CSV table of C-alpha atoms in Angstrom, one decimal:
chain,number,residue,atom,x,y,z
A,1,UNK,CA,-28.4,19.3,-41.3
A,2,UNK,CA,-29.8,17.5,-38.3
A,3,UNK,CA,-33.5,17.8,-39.3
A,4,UNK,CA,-34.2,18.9,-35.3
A,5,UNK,CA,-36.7,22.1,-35.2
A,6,UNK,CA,-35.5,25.5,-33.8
A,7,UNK,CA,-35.7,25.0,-30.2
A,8,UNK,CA,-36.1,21.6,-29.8
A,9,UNK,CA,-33.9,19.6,-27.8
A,10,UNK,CA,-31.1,17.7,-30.1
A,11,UNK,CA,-30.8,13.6,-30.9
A,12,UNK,CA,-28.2,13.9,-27.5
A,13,UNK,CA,-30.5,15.1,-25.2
A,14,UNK,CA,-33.7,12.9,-25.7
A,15,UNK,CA,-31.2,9.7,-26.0
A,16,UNK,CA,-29.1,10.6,-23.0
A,17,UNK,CA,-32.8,11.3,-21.3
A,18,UNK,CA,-34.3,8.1,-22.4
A,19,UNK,CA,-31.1,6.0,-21.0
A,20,UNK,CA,-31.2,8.0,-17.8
A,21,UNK,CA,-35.0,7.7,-17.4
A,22,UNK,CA,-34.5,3.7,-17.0
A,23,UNK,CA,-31.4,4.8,-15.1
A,24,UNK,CA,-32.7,6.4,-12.3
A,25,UNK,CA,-32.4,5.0,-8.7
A,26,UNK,CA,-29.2,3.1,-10.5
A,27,UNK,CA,-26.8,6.0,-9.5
A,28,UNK,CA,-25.3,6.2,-13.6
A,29,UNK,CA,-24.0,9.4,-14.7
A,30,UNK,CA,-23.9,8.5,-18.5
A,31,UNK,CA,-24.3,10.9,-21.0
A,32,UNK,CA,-23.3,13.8,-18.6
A,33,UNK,CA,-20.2,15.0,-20.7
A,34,UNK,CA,-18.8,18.3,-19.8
A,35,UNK,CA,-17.9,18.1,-15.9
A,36,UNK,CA,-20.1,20.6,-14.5
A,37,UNK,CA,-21.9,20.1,-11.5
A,38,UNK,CA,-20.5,16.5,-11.3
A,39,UNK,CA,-19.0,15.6,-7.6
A,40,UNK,CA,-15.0,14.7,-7.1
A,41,UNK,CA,-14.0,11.8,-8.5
A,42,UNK,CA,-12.3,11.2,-5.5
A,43,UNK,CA,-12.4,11.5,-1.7
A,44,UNK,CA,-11.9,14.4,0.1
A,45,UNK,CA,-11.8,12.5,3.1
A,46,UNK,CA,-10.5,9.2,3.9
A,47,UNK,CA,-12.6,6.2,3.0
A,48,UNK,CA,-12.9,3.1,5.2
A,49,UNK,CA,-12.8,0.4,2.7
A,50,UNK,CA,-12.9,-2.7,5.1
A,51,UNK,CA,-10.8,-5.5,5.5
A,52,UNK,CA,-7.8,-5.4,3.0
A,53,UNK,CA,-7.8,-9.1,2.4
A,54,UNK,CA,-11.1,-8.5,0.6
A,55,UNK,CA,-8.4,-7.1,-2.5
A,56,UNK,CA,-6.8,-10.5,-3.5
A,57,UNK,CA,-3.2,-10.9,-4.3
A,58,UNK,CA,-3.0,-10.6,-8.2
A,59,UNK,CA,-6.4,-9.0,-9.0
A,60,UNK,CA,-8.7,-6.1,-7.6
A,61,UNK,CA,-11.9,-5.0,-6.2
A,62,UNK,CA,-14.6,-2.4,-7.4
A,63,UNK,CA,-15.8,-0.4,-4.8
A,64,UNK,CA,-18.7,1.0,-6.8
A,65,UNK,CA,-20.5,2.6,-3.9
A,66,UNK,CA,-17.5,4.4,-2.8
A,67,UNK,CA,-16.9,5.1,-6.1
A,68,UNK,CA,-13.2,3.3,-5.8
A,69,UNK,CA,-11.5,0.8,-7.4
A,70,UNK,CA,-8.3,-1.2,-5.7
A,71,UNK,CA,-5.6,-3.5,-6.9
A,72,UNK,CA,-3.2,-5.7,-5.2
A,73,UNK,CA,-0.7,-6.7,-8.2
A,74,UNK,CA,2.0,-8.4,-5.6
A,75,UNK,CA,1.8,-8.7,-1.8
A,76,UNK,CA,1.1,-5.4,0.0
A,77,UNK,CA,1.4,-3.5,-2.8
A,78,UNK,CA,-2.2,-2.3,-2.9
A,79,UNK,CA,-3.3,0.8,-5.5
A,80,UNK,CA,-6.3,2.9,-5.7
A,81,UNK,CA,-8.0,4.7,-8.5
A,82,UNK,CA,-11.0,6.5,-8.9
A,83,UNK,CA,-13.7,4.1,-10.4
A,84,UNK,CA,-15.7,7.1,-12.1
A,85,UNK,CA,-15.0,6.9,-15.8
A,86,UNK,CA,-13.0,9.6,-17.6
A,87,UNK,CA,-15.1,9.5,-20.7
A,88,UNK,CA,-18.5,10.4,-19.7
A,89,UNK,CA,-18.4,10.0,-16.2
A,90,UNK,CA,-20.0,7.0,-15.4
A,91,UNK,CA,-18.9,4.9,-12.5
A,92,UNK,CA,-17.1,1.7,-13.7
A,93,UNK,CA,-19.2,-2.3,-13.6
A,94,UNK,CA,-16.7,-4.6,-12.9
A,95,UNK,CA,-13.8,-5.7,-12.5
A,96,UNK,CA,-11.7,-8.9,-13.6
A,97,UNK,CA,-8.5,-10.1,-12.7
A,98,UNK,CA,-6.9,-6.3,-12.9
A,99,UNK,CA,-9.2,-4.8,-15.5
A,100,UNK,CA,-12.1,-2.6,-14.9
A,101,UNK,CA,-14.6,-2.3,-17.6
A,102,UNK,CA,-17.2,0.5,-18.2
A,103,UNK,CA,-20.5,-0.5,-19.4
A,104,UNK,CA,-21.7,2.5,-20.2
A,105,UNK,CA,-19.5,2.3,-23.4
A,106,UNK,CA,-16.9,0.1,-23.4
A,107,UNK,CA,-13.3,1.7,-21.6
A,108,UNK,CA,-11.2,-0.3,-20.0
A,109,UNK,CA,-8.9,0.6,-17.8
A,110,UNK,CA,-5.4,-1.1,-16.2
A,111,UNK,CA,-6.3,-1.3,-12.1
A,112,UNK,CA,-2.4,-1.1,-11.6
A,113,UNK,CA,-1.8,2.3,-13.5
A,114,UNK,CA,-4.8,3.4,-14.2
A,115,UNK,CA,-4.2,3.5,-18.1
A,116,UNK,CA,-7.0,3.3,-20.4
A,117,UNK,CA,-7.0,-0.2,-22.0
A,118,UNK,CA,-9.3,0.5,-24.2
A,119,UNK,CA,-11.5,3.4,-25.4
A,120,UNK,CA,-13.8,5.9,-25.6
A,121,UNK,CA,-11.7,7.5,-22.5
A,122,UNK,CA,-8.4,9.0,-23.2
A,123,UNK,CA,-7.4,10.1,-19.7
A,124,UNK,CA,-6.3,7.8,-17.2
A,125,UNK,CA,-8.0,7.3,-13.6
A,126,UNK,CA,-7.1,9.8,-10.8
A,127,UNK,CA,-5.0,7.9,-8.4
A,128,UNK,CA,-5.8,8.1,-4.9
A,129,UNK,CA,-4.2,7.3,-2.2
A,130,UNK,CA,-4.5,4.2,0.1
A,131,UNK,CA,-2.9,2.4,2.8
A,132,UNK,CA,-3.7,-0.6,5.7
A,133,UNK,CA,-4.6,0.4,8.8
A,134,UNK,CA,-4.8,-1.9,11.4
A,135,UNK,CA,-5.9,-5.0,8.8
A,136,UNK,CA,-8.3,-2.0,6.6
A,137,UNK,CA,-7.8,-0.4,3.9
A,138,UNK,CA,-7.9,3.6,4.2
A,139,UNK,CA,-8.6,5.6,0.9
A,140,UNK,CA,-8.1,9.1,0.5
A,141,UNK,CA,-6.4,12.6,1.7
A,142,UNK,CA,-5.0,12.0,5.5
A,143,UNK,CA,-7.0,13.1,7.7
């Protein structure tokens, strides 16, 4: 028994409210469970992420505006994942060596595979394709 009065909003919604109210202007998705209305979680077009020696050798880069993350395990090998959280849908924080950690609570996912490290997620990252062009790196569907 929850104790919440017919027709007033659940403990959910005025938590999920109250987190996005001091949220806003951050561009956080938490608490948005479900998937409707929510945009791709990756490009439809191809993404211009700059210079690909920004992505060291051995580690990875969040590109949280772009909404990308990208790995570099070994020389020239570079991978790219969609940096928006399978859980709840929030975009991922950081990123150290090649971890990437969402805030918003807890996952942690492997920047080579993709893999959830650690929970709430359960699925892994969508990959997404990238390659150098002419010294950048190029995320996304061909054009």
């Amino acid at each position: 028994m929850s104790g919440d009065l017919p027709g007033s909003p659940g403990r959910r919604t005025v938590l999920c409210g109250a987190a996005l109210t001091g949220a806003a202007g951050l561009g956080l998705t938490a608490c948005s469970g479900g998937g409707g209305g929510r945009a791709p979680a990756v490009p439809t077009a191809p993404v211009d992420l700059g210079a690909a020696d920004a992505v060291p050798v051995g580690g990875a880069r969040l590109y949280r505006e772009k909404k990308l993350v990208v790995s570099q395990a070994s020389e020239g090998e570079y991978k790219a994942f969609s940096a928006v959280c399978t859980h709840a849908g929030c975009v991922l924080t950081s990123v150290e060596e090649l971890e990437a950690d969402c805030a918003c609570h807890g996952s942690l996912f492997d920047t080579t595979s993709g893999e959830v490290l650690a929970g709430p997620a359960d699925a892994p990252l969508p990959a997404v394709p990238v390659e150098v062009r002419g010294g950048r790196l190029v995320a996304g569907p061909d054009d």
